[in-house]
Short mmCIF file of C-alpha atoms in Angstrom, two decimals:
data_model
loop_
_atom_site.label_atom_id
_atom_site.label_comp_id
_atom_site.label_asym_id
_atom_site.label_seq_id
_atom_site.Cartn_x
_atom_site.Cartn_y
_atom_site.Cartn_z
CA MET Y 928 67.91 -73.41 -43.84
CA THR Y 929 66.38 -71.16 -46.46
CA LEU Y 930 62.99 -69.25 -45.85
CA ILE Y 931 60.80 -68.18 -48.70
CA LEU Y 932 58.08 -65.54 -47.78
CA GLU Y 933 54.98 -65.21 -49.98
CA ASP Y 934 52.97 -61.95 -49.49
CA PRO Y 935 53.87 -61.43 -45.81
CA LEU Y 936 51.65 -58.29 -45.37
CA ARG Y 937 48.51 -59.41 -47.16
CA GLU Y 938 45.34 -60.26 -45.21
CA GLY Y 939 46.33 -58.83 -41.83
CA TYR Y 940 50.00 -59.34 -42.29
CA SER Y 941 49.81 -63.19 -42.04
CA MET Y 942 52.87 -65.21 -42.81
CA ALA Y 943 52.80 -67.41 -45.90
CA LEU Y 944 54.53 -70.64 -46.52
CA VAL Y 945 57.82 -71.31 -44.88
CA ARG Y 946 59.70 -73.93 -46.75
CA ARG Y 947 62.57 -75.65 -45.15
CA ARG Y 948 65.46 -76.42 -47.47
CA ARG Y 949 68.33 -77.20 -45.11
CA GLY Y 950 68.60 -78.00 -41.43
CA GLY Y 951 70.94 -76.62 -38.84
CA ALA Y 952 70.94 -74.65 -35.59
CA GLY Y 953 71.83 -71.40 -37.29
CA GLY Y 954 68.87 -71.74 -39.57
CA VAL Y 955 66.50 -72.21 -36.65
CA CYS Y 956 67.70 -69.01 -34.96
CA LEU Y 957 67.40 -67.03 -38.15
CA ALA Y 958 63.82 -68.25 -38.62
CA ALA Y 959 62.88 -67.25 -35.09
CA ILE Y 960 64.26 -63.73 -35.63
CA LEU Y 961 62.34 -63.32 -38.87
CA LEU Y 962 59.06 -64.51 -37.26
CA ALA Y 963 59.42 -61.96 -34.44
CA ALA Y 964 60.03 -59.14 -36.92
CA LEU Y 965 56.93 -60.08 -38.90
CA ALA Y 966 54.79 -60.17 -35.73
CA SER Y 967 56.01 -56.69 -34.75
CA LEU Y 968 55.22 -55.31 -38.19
CA ALA Y 969 51.72 -56.78 -38.06
CA SER Y 970 51.04 -55.26 -34.61
CA CYS Y 971 52.04 -51.75 -35.81
CA GLY Y 972 49.62 -52.07 -38.69
CA GLY Y 973 50.19 -51.39 -42.25
CA LYS Y 974 47.06 -49.15 -42.53
CA PRO Y 975 46.54 -45.72 -40.80
CA GLU Y 976 44.08 -45.59 -37.88
CA LYS Y 977 40.65 -44.35 -38.84
CA THR Y 978 39.41 -41.11 -37.12
CA ALA Y 979 35.82 -39.85 -36.62
CA ALA Y 980 34.97 -37.30 -39.36
CA TYR Y 981 31.30 -36.65 -38.42
CA TYR Y 982 29.46 -36.06 -35.11
CA CYS Y 983 26.01 -35.12 -33.76
CA PRO Y 984 25.70 -31.43 -32.67
CA MET Y 985 23.33 -32.42 -29.86
CA HIS Y 986 25.16 -35.60 -28.77
CA PRO Y 987 28.91 -35.19 -29.43
CA GLN Y 988 29.57 -38.75 -28.24
CA VAL Y 989 27.87 -40.08 -31.40
CA THR Y 990 30.59 -40.10 -34.10
CA SER Y 991 31.10 -41.73 -37.49
CA ASP Y 992 33.64 -41.81 -40.28
CA ARG Y 993 30.92 -41.15 -42.88
CA LYS Y 994 27.70 -39.15 -43.24
CA GLY Y 995 24.64 -40.44 -41.42
CA ASP Y 996 22.03 -39.74 -38.73
CA CYS Y 997 22.33 -39.62 -34.95
CA GLN Y 998 21.21 -42.84 -33.28
CA ILE Y 999 19.69 -40.85 -30.36
CA CYS Y 1000 17.88 -37.83 -31.81
CA GLY Y 1001 17.94 -38.55 -35.56
CA MET Y 1002 19.73 -35.30 -36.50
CA HIS Y 1003 22.11 -35.30 -39.46
CA LEU Y 1004 25.72 -35.73 -38.44
CA VAL Y 1005 27.93 -32.77 -39.25
CA MET Y 1006 31.56 -32.66 -40.26
CA ALA Y 1007 33.96 -32.33 -37.37
CA SER Y 1008 36.68 -29.71 -37.42
CA ARG Y 1009 40.17 -31.00 -38.16
CA PRO Y 1010 42.67 -30.81 -35.36
CA ALA Y 1011 44.75 -27.67 -35.52
CA THR Y 1012 48.17 -28.37 -36.95
CA ALA Y 1013 50.89 -26.27 -38.41
CA ALA Y 1014 49.51 -27.07 -41.83
CA ASN Y 1015 45.81 -26.51 -41.34
CA ALA Y 1016 45.60 -24.16 -38.30
CA PRO Y 1017 43.50 -21.08 -39.18
CA SER Y 1018 45.30 -17.80 -39.41
CA ARG Y 1019 44.62 -15.32 -36.63
CA ASP Y 1020 45.14 -12.38 -38.93
CA LYS Y 1021 42.22 -10.06 -38.24
CA THR Y 1022 42.09 -9.01 -41.86
CA ASP Y 1023 40.72 -12.46 -42.85
CA ALA Y 1024 36.98 -12.65 -43.45
CA VAL Y 1025 35.02 -14.24 -40.63
CA PHE Y 1026 31.59 -15.79 -41.27
CA VAL Y 1027 29.05 -16.11 -38.46
CA CYS Y 1028 25.54 -17.50 -38.02
CA PRO Y 1029 22.97 -14.71 -37.57
CA MET Y 1030 21.03 -16.83 -35.05
CA HIS Y 1031 23.97 -18.46 -33.24
CA PRO Y 1032 26.93 -16.04 -33.08
CA GLN Y 1033 29.09 -18.73 -31.45
CA VAL Y 1034 29.12 -20.66 -34.74
CA GLN Y 1035 31.91 -19.09 -36.82
CA SER Y 1036 33.95 -20.03 -39.85
CA ARG Y 1037 36.84 -18.65 -41.89
CA GLY Y 1038 34.90 -19.20 -45.09
CA PRO Y 1039 31.34 -19.58 -46.42
CA SER Y 1040 29.52 -22.46 -44.76
CA ASP Y 1041 26.31 -23.48 -42.99
CA CYS Y 1042 25.46 -23.32 -39.31
CA SER Y 1043 25.93 -26.69 -37.64
CA ILE Y 1044 22.96 -26.00 -35.34
CA CYS Y 1045 20.19 -24.51 -37.48
CA GLY Y 1046 21.55 -25.00 -41.00
CA MET Y 1047 21.40 -21.30 -41.95
CA HIS Y 1048 24.04 -19.89 -44.29
CA LEU Y 1049 26.81 -18.08 -42.45
CA VAL Y 1050 27.15 -14.39 -43.28
CA PRO Y 1051 30.23 -12.16 -43.16
CA ALA Y 1052 30.68 -10.84 -39.64
CA PRO Y 1053 30.89 -7.05 -39.25
CA LYS Y 1054 34.14 -5.48 -38.37
CA VAL Y 1055 34.70 -5.84 -34.63
CA GLU Y 1056 35.54 -2.70 -32.73
CA PRO Y 1057 38.25 -2.75 -30.07
CA ARG Y 1058 37.08 -3.63 -26.60
CA GLY Y 1059 36.60 -1.11 -23.88
CA HIS Y 1060 34.66 1.50 -25.89
CA GLY Y 1061 31.17 0.50 -24.71
CA THR Y 1062 29.71 1.65 -21.45
CA VAL Y 1063 26.97 -1.00 -21.17
CA SER Y 1064 27.85 -4.61 -20.43
CA GLY Y 1065 26.84 -6.96 -23.22
CA LEU Y 1066 26.84 -4.21 -25.85
CA ALA Y 1067 29.48 -2.75 -28.16
CA PRO Y 1068 29.81 0.34 -30.37
CA VAL Y 1069 28.31 0.10 -33.87
CA THR Y 1070 29.41 1.64 -37.17
CA LEU Y 1071 26.78 1.98 -39.90
CA GLY Y 1072 27.19 2.72 -43.58
CA PRO Y 1073 25.03 5.19 -45.49
CA ASP Y 1074 23.02 2.40 -47.15
CA SER Y 1075 22.30 0.69 -43.83
CA MET Y 1076 21.25 3.97 -42.25
CA ARG Y 1077 18.86 4.67 -45.11
CA ARG Y 1078 17.31 1.19 -45.09
CA MET Y 1079 16.63 1.11 -41.36
CA GLY Y 1080 15.29 4.67 -41.19
CA TYR Y 1081 18.10 5.88 -38.95
CA SER Y 1082 17.47 9.21 -37.17
CA THR Y 1083 18.76 11.02 -34.09
CA SER Y 1084 17.43 13.63 -31.68
CA PRO Y 1085 19.26 15.98 -29.31
CA ALA Y 1086 18.99 15.94 -25.54
CA GLN Y 1087 17.53 19.34 -24.70
CA ARG Y 1088 15.64 21.16 -21.98
CA ALA Y 1089 11.88 21.25 -22.56
CA ARG Y 1090 8.61 21.33 -20.67
CA LEU Y 1091 7.49 17.90 -19.56
CA ASP Y 1092 3.72 17.64 -19.06
CA ARG Y 1093 2.69 14.25 -17.78
CA THR Y 1094 -0.90 13.09 -18.22
CA VAL Y 1095 -2.17 10.00 -16.43
CA ARG Y 1096 -5.51 8.22 -16.53
CA LEU Y 1097 -6.61 6.57 -13.32
CA PRO Y 1098 -9.81 4.87 -12.13
CA ALA Y 1099 -12.11 6.97 -9.97
CA ARG Y 1100 -15.40 6.57 -8.10
CA ILE Y 1101 -18.10 9.11 -7.35
CA VAL Y 1102 -18.95 9.72 -3.69
CA ALA Y 1103 -21.15 12.21 -1.89
CA ASP Y 1104 -19.66 15.38 -0.46
CA PRO Y 1105 -19.75 14.62 3.28
CA THR Y 1106 -20.26 18.30 4.06
CA ARG Y 1107 -23.58 18.09 2.17
CA VAL Y 1108 -24.93 14.98 3.86
CA ARG Y 1109 -27.55 15.64 6.59
CA PRO Y 1110 -28.66 12.69 8.72
CA ILE Y 1111 -32.10 13.12 10.31
CA ILE Y 1112 -32.14 11.61 13.83
CA SER Y 1113 -34.64 11.61 16.64
CA ARG Y 1114 -33.97 13.96 19.55
CA VAL Y 1115 -36.98 13.02 21.66
CA ASP Y 1116 -38.76 9.96 23.04
CA GLY Y 1117 -41.99 9.29 21.22
CA PHE Y 1118 -43.83 7.65 18.37
CA VAL Y 1119 -43.95 8.41 14.66
CA THR Y 1120 -47.53 9.49 14.04
CA SER Y 1121 -47.29 10.84 10.48
CA LEU Y 1122 -45.01 10.52 7.42
CA HIS Y 1123 -44.79 12.95 4.49
CA VAL Y 1124 -41.99 11.12 2.61
CA TRP Y 1125 -42.06 7.42 1.92
CA SER Y 1126 -38.87 6.10 0.26
CA ALA Y 1127 -35.23 6.70 -0.59
CA GLY Y 1128 -34.53 8.60 -3.81
CA GLN Y 1129 -37.33 11.10 -3.22
CA ARG Y 1130 -36.35 14.73 -3.71
CA VAL Y 1131 -37.14 17.18 -0.91
CA THR Y 1132 -36.74 20.91 -0.54
CA ARG Y 1133 -35.61 22.98 2.41
CA GLY Y 1134 -38.44 23.37 4.98
CA GLN Y 1135 -40.56 20.55 3.51
CA PRO Y 1136 -42.35 18.51 6.25
CA LEU Y 1137 -40.88 15.04 6.75
CA MET Y 1138 -42.74 13.42 9.66
CA GLY Y 1139 -44.54 14.04 12.94
CA ILE Y 1140 -43.38 12.56 16.30
CA TYR Y 1141 -45.73 12.48 19.29
CA SER Y 1142 -43.83 13.15 22.53
CA LEU Y 1143 -44.87 14.40 25.94
CA GLY Y 1144 -41.27 15.40 26.64
CA ILE Y 1145 -41.50 18.42 24.33
CA LEU Y 1146 -44.28 20.05 26.35
CA SER Y 1147 -41.98 21.32 29.10
CA ILE Y 1148 -39.60 23.18 26.78
CA GLN Y 1149 -42.58 24.80 25.01
CA GLN Y 1150 -44.05 25.88 28.35
CA GLN Y 1151 -40.72 27.46 29.32
CA TYR Y 1152 -40.77 29.42 26.08
CA LEU Y 1153 -44.32 30.61 26.69
CA ASN Y 1154 -43.59 31.56 30.30
CA SER Y 1155 -40.60 33.65 29.24
CA SER Y 1156 -42.66 35.55 26.67
CA PRO Y 1157 -46.32 35.92 27.83
CA ALA Y 1158 -48.56 37.74 25.37
CA TYR Y 1159 -51.55 39.91 26.25
CA GLY Y 1160 -53.56 41.25 23.38
CA GLY Y 1161 -50.76 40.41 20.98
CA LYS Y 1162 -48.15 42.31 23.09
CA ARG Y 1163 -45.36 40.75 25.06
CA PHE Y 1164 -44.98 41.49 28.77
CA TYR Y 1165 -41.59 42.63 30.02
CA PRO Y 1166 -40.90 43.38 33.72
CA PRO Y 1167 -40.44 47.12 34.34
CA SER Y 1168 -36.85 48.29 34.79
CA THR Y 1169 -35.63 49.76 38.09
CA ARG Y 1170 -32.60 51.70 39.08
CA THR Y 1171 -31.18 48.74 40.90
CA GLN Y 1172 -31.91 46.36 37.97
CA PRO Y 1173 -31.83 48.43 34.76
CA GLU Y 1174 -31.01 45.34 32.69
CA ALA Y 1175 -34.21 43.48 33.61
CA VAL Y 1176 -35.79 43.99 30.20
CA GLU Y 1177 -32.58 42.98 28.46
CA GLY Y 1178 -32.31 39.85 30.62
CA ALA Y 1179 -35.87 38.87 29.85
CA THR Y 1180 -35.20 39.24 26.14
CA GLU Y 1181 -32.09 37.08 26.39
CA GLY Y 1182 -34.14 34.40 28.20
CA VAL Y 1183 -36.62 34.29 25.35
CA ASP Y 1184 -33.87 33.96 22.78
CA ARG Y 1185 -32.12 31.17 24.68
CA THR Y 1186 -35.37 29.20 25.01
CA LYS Y 1187 -36.10 29.66 21.31
CA LEU Y 1188 -32.66 28.28 20.45
CA ARG Y 1189 -33.41 25.22 22.56
CA LEU Y 1190 -36.60 24.65 20.57
CA LYS Y 1191 -34.60 24.77 17.34
CA ASP Y 1192 -32.08 22.33 18.77
CA TRP Y 1193 -34.98 19.95 19.24
CA ASP Y 1194 -35.78 20.30 15.52
CA PHE Y 1195 -38.78 22.63 15.95
CA SER Y 1196 -39.33 24.45 12.66
CA ASP Y 1197 -39.70 28.22 12.45
CA GLU Y 1198 -43.32 27.77 11.37
CA GLN Y 1199 -44.14 25.61 14.40
CA ILE Y 1200 -42.43 28.05 16.81
CA ALA Y 1201 -44.39 30.94 15.29
CA ARG Y 1202 -47.62 28.98 15.64
CA ILE Y 1203 -46.92 28.18 19.31
CA GLU Y 1204 -46.11 31.80 20.02
CA LYS Y 1205 -49.24 32.97 18.25
CA THR Y 1206 -51.64 30.54 19.88
CA GLY Y 1207 -49.95 30.50 23.26
CA ALA Y 1208 -50.53 26.75 23.50
CA ALA Y 1209 -47.95 23.98 23.63
CA GLU Y 1210 -48.19 21.14 21.08
CA ASP Y 1211 -47.57 17.46 21.82
CA THR Y 1212 -46.42 16.56 18.28
CA LEU Y 1213 -43.05 17.60 16.83
CA GLU Y 1214 -43.31 18.36 13.11
CA MET Y 1215 -39.85 17.65 11.62
CA ALA Y 1216 -38.93 19.52 8.41
CA SER Y 1217 -36.04 19.08 5.95
CA PRO Y 1218 -33.07 21.31 6.82
CA VAL Y 1219 -31.69 21.27 3.24
CA SER Y 1220 -32.75 20.57 -0.32
CA GLY Y 1221 -31.57 17.28 -1.76
CA TYR Y 1222 -32.38 13.60 -2.17
CA ILE Y 1223 -33.26 11.03 0.46
CA THR Y 1224 -30.36 8.56 0.26
CA SER Y 1225 -31.37 6.35 3.21
CA TYR Y 1226 -34.77 5.68 4.75
CA THR Y 1227 -35.24 3.55 7.90
CA VAL Y 1228 -38.37 4.95 9.62
CA VAL Y 1229 -41.85 3.40 9.56
CA LEU Y 1230 -45.19 4.73 10.66
CA GLY Y 1231 -45.94 4.03 14.34
CA GLN Y 1232 -42.30 3.35 15.16
CA LYS Y 1233 -41.13 4.13 18.69
CA VAL Y 1234 -38.08 6.35 18.63
CA THR Y 1235 -35.56 7.43 21.23
CA PRO Y 1236 -32.94 10.18 21.16
CA GLY Y 1237 -30.18 9.29 18.68
CA ASP Y 1238 -32.20 6.90 16.49
CA PRO Y 1239 -31.44 7.43 12.74
CA LEU Y 1240 -34.58 8.11 10.72
CA LEU Y 1241 -33.38 9.05 7.24
CA THR Y 1242 -30.55 10.84 5.40
CA ILE Y 1243 -30.80 13.75 2.98
CA THR Y 1244 -27.88 14.41 0.59
CA ASP Y 1245 -27.35 17.53 -1.47
CA LEU Y 1246 -26.02 16.26 -4.83
CA SER Y 1247 -25.51 19.66 -6.45
CA ARG Y 1248 -21.80 19.12 -5.83
CA VAL Y 1249 -20.09 15.71 -5.47
CA TRP Y 1250 -16.61 14.30 -4.96
CA ALA Y 1251 -14.53 11.85 -6.97
CA GLU Y 1252 -11.95 9.69 -5.18
CA VAL Y 1253 -8.83 8.92 -7.20
CA ASP Y 1254 -5.90 6.78 -6.04
CA VAL Y 1255 -2.67 8.29 -7.40
CA PHE Y 1256 0.49 6.20 -7.48
CA GLU Y 1257 3.54 7.09 -5.45
CA ARG Y 1258 5.50 8.27 -8.49
CA GLU Y 1259 3.02 11.11 -9.20
CA VAL Y 1260 2.44 12.17 -5.59
CA PRO Y 1261 5.25 14.83 -5.62
CA LEU Y 1262 3.44 16.52 -8.55
CA LEU Y 1263 0.07 16.80 -6.78
CA LYS Y 1264 -1.25 20.29 -6.06
CA GLU Y 1265 -4.56 21.53 -4.75
CA GLY Y 1266 -6.56 23.15 -7.52
CA LEU Y 1267 -5.03 21.00 -10.29
CA PRO Y 1268 -7.64 20.47 -13.06
CA VAL Y 1269 -9.11 17.00 -13.57
CA VAL Y 1270 -11.35 15.68 -16.35
CA LEU Y 1271 -13.66 12.72 -15.67
CA GLU Y 1272 -15.39 10.42 -18.14
CA LEU Y 1273 -17.94 7.78 -17.19
CA PRO Y 1274 -18.85 4.63 -19.14
CA SER Y 1275 -22.46 5.12 -18.05
CA LEU Y 1276 -22.53 8.61 -19.61
CA PRO Y 1277 -20.73 8.19 -22.97
CA GLY Y 1278 -19.82 11.34 -24.85
CA LYS Y 1279 -19.87 13.51 -21.74
CA SER Y 1280 -17.00 14.80 -19.64
CA PHE Y 1281 -17.03 16.50 -16.26
CA ARG Y 1282 -14.39 18.97 -15.13
CA GLY Y 1283 -13.33 19.51 -11.57
CA LYS Y 1284 -10.37 20.44 -9.41
CA ILE Y 1285 -8.35 18.70 -6.74
CA ARG Y 1286 -9.76 19.78 -3.39
CA THR Y 1287 -7.24 17.92 -1.22
CA PHE Y 1288 -5.19 14.73 -1.08
CA GLN Y 1289 -3.80 12.49 1.61
CA ARG Y 1290 -0.26 13.23 2.74
CA ALA Y 1291 0.28 9.56 3.60
CA LEU Y 1292 0.46 6.53 1.31
CA ASP Y 1293 -1.52 3.36 1.66
CA PRO Y 1294 1.17 0.89 2.85
CA GLN Y 1295 -0.32 -1.98 0.84
CA VAL Y 1296 -0.84 -0.43 -2.61
CA ARG Y 1297 1.48 2.61 -2.28
CA THR Y 1298 -1.11 5.16 -3.42
CA SER Y 1299 -2.45 8.48 -2.14
CA ARG Y 1300 -6.18 9.22 -2.05
CA VAL Y 1301 -7.04 12.38 -4.02
CA ILE Y 1302 -10.37 14.20 -3.62
CA VAL Y 1303 -11.73 15.93 -6.73
CA GLU Y 1304 -14.64 18.34 -6.35
CA LEU Y 1305 -17.16 18.34 -9.20
CA PRO Y 1306 -20.22 20.51 -9.89
CA ASN Y 1307 -23.35 18.40 -10.47
CA PRO Y 1308 -26.28 20.74 -11.11
CA ASP Y 1309 -28.40 18.14 -12.93
CA ALA Y 1310 -27.62 15.35 -10.45
CA GLN Y 1311 -26.28 13.16 -13.27
CA LEU Y 1312 -23.40 11.98 -11.09
CA VAL Y 1313 -24.63 9.54 -8.48
CA PRO Y 1314 -22.55 8.18 -5.58
CA GLY Y 1315 -21.14 4.78 -6.48
CA MET Y 1316 -20.53 5.46 -10.18
CA ILE Y 1317 -17.21 4.37 -11.72
CA ALA Y 1318 -15.25 6.90 -13.77
CA SER Y 1319 -11.90 7.46 -15.47
CA ALA Y 1320 -9.96 10.50 -14.27
CA GLU Y 1321 -7.39 12.26 -16.43
CA ILE Y 1322 -4.92 14.40 -14.50
CA ALA Y 1323 -2.43 16.64 -16.31
CA PHE Y 1324 0.67 17.21 -14.19
CA ASP Y 1325 2.92 20.17 -14.85
CA GLY Y 1326 6.45 18.79 -14.65
CA GLY Y 1327 8.20 22.06 -15.50
CA GLU Y 1328 11.32 22.35 -17.66
CA ARG Y 1329 13.65 19.34 -17.64
CA LEU Y 1330 16.43 17.70 -19.71
CA CYS Y 1331 14.46 15.44 -22.07
CA ILE Y 1332 14.94 12.99 -24.93
CA PRO Y 1333 12.34 11.12 -27.02
CA SER Y 1334 10.94 8.12 -25.16
CA SER Y 1335 11.53 6.01 -28.30
CA ALA Y 1336 15.29 6.39 -27.74
CA VAL Y 1337 15.22 4.67 -24.33
CA ILE Y 1338 15.83 0.91 -24.22
CA ARG Y 1339 15.01 -0.92 -21.01
CA ASP Y 1340 16.62 -4.18 -19.96
CA GLY Y 1341 15.53 -5.30 -16.51
CA ASP Y 1342 16.37 -2.58 -14.03
CA ARG Y 1343 18.67 -0.63 -16.36
CA ALA Y 1344 17.97 1.87 -19.14
CA TYR Y 1345 20.34 2.89 -21.91
CA VAL Y 1346 20.49 4.78 -25.19
CA PHE Y 1347 22.78 4.85 -28.23
CA VAL Y 1348 24.71 8.10 -28.46
CA GLU Y 1349 25.98 9.27 -31.85
CA THR Y 1350 29.69 10.06 -31.55
CA SER Y 1351 30.03 10.86 -35.28
CA PRO Y 1352 27.82 10.33 -38.33
CA GLY Y 1353 27.10 6.60 -38.53
CA GLU Y 1354 28.98 5.73 -35.33
CA VAL Y 1355 27.06 5.14 -32.11
CA ARG Y 1356 27.95 3.82 -28.68
CA PRO Y 1357 25.69 2.55 -25.85
CA ALA Y 1358 25.38 4.68 -22.72
CA LEU Y 1359 23.60 3.99 -19.44
CA ILE Y 1360 21.14 6.67 -18.29
CA GLU Y 1361 18.84 7.28 -15.35
CA VAL Y 1362 15.27 8.07 -16.37
CA GLY Y 1363 13.01 10.40 -14.38
CA LEU Y 1364 9.51 11.55 -15.32
CA GLU Y 1365 7.92 10.47 -18.58
CA GLY Y 1366 5.01 11.93 -20.50
CA GLY Y 1367 3.97 13.32 -23.83
CA GLY Y 1368 6.42 11.08 -25.70
CA LYS Y 1369 9.38 12.50 -23.75
CA SER Y 1370 11.55 11.09 -20.96
CA GLU Y 1371 13.53 13.05 -18.42
CA VAL Y 1372 17.24 12.20 -18.17
CA LEU Y 1373 18.62 12.53 -14.65
CA SER Y 1374 22.15 11.33 -15.46
CA GLY Y 1375 24.20 9.80 -18.28
CA LEU Y 1376 23.71 12.52 -20.92
CA SER Y 1377 24.54 16.19 -21.35
CA GLU Y 1378 22.53 18.83 -23.11
CA GLY Y 1379 23.25 18.67 -26.82
CA ASP Y 1380 24.13 14.95 -26.97
CA ARG Y 1381 22.44 13.27 -29.92
CA VAL Y 1382 20.78 9.91 -29.34
CA VAL Y 1383 19.33 7.40 -31.80
CA SER Y 1384 15.54 7.88 -31.71
CA SER Y 1385 14.42 5.35 -34.37
CA SER Y 1386 15.39 1.79 -35.34
CA THR Y 1387 16.83 1.35 -31.87
CA PHE Y 1388 15.87 -2.33 -31.82
CA LEU Y 1389 17.95 -3.08 -34.92
CA ILE Y 1390 20.94 -1.19 -33.59
CA ASP Y 1391 20.59 -2.89 -30.21
CA SER Y 1392 20.65 -6.31 -31.92
CA GLU Y 1393 23.74 -5.37 -33.94
CA SER Y 1394 25.47 -4.11 -30.79
CA SER Y 1395 24.68 -7.35 -28.96
CA LEU Y 1396 26.07 -9.39 -31.87
CA ARG Y 1397 29.33 -7.47 -31.89
CA ALA Y 1398 29.68 -7.84 -28.15
CA ALA Y 1399 29.19 -11.60 -28.55
CA LEU Y 1400 31.95 -11.70 -31.15
CA GLN Y 1401 34.26 -9.86 -28.79
CA ALA Y 1402 33.44 -12.30 -26.01
CA ALA Y 1403 34.24 -15.20 -28.36
CA GLY Y 1404 37.76 -13.82 -28.81
CA ASP Y 1405 37.52 -12.50 -32.35
CA GLY Y 1406 38.08 -8.91 -31.27
CA PRO Y 1407 41.55 -7.34 -31.03
#
């Protein structure tokens, strides 16, 4: 039997016409063998298997053999990297140029291209320094050329010992000096029969009459005073002295003085005591006078009111000197000293400042807000400062001489602080430091630097970004 094959691989490797010319068993076997070979060839395929050439950056499972859009998010499909083979595997020679995306350092290429995430043009990556030179995790040393240093305004400053004066502004409130507050209370049982002052805010002077209180209880103490100092014709009578009692006159004088002190304890004024002594008659009304000059800051008495010992009547406050209460934070407490100058400004008195000194401060912190209460004493001759006013207190602390650097050189990241130390012109490395006091544009360095070390004091943000980028390149495995 003779087989004639017409285009056996065309249209999916289908078999064409098989024409039978001669019969025979051998011909049948040969035909079966040829049919099996053709079926095997068709199953292997005459065309190469198609592979996905494009994929979605956001959904890698979406692939295509041609350009298009993602079916899920609509993003343009990007070209997939070819599998690494001996022919197309990129060289690991570190002298080759590496291009990186400025926004996504993980996107890298061995030639000019675009970022597969944001579409930005890749830029040549800076030369990567060997690992292990940085002292701050996530950062790497940086080398800058003269042009880069000039464009970014690069400058350095030395770490040196200098005076560190720290000035803080804190809220304050005006209060009365408690040593100048005089409450007026009743010391007798009686009734208010007269009033010479009528409201709070009224100014009074020392010795000015305030009110009269009728009380029968004051008659006995007056009579005791008169009995201890009887007067005849304007002269006092003293018992004659004897040899057995030579101190009789002295004892009588002491009795008079003690009784007079008791009258003053009951708020008898000097004028009323003199009048009683002159007339020799006891009075049933106690005339109360102001013990100090000041302002009435509380007024609770009314005419005809019945009073008992201990009842508050009014309060007189001397405002010629007041206090300011300032809450100082825990960090500044070690710098507090009595006598430290303080300047106060009040929003209610614009353009004016008041100077005082720290009188005292609490040696214990408030456990809730971690502050210490500071008392500032202020002169107030014109009574412009009134208790209850809000003020701003400026306290200048003397920190002494300390190792300092410009505060602009310090970069803070969470609970750590670091600087960039210049190892040679144009070469800087990150270094962790411990910061102490700060003030006046300077920061104290407790550890991490030595005197004379030069730190980058300007354009630190740009250098910090460059250092982070280089560290990312190292982490990606492009460093030595």
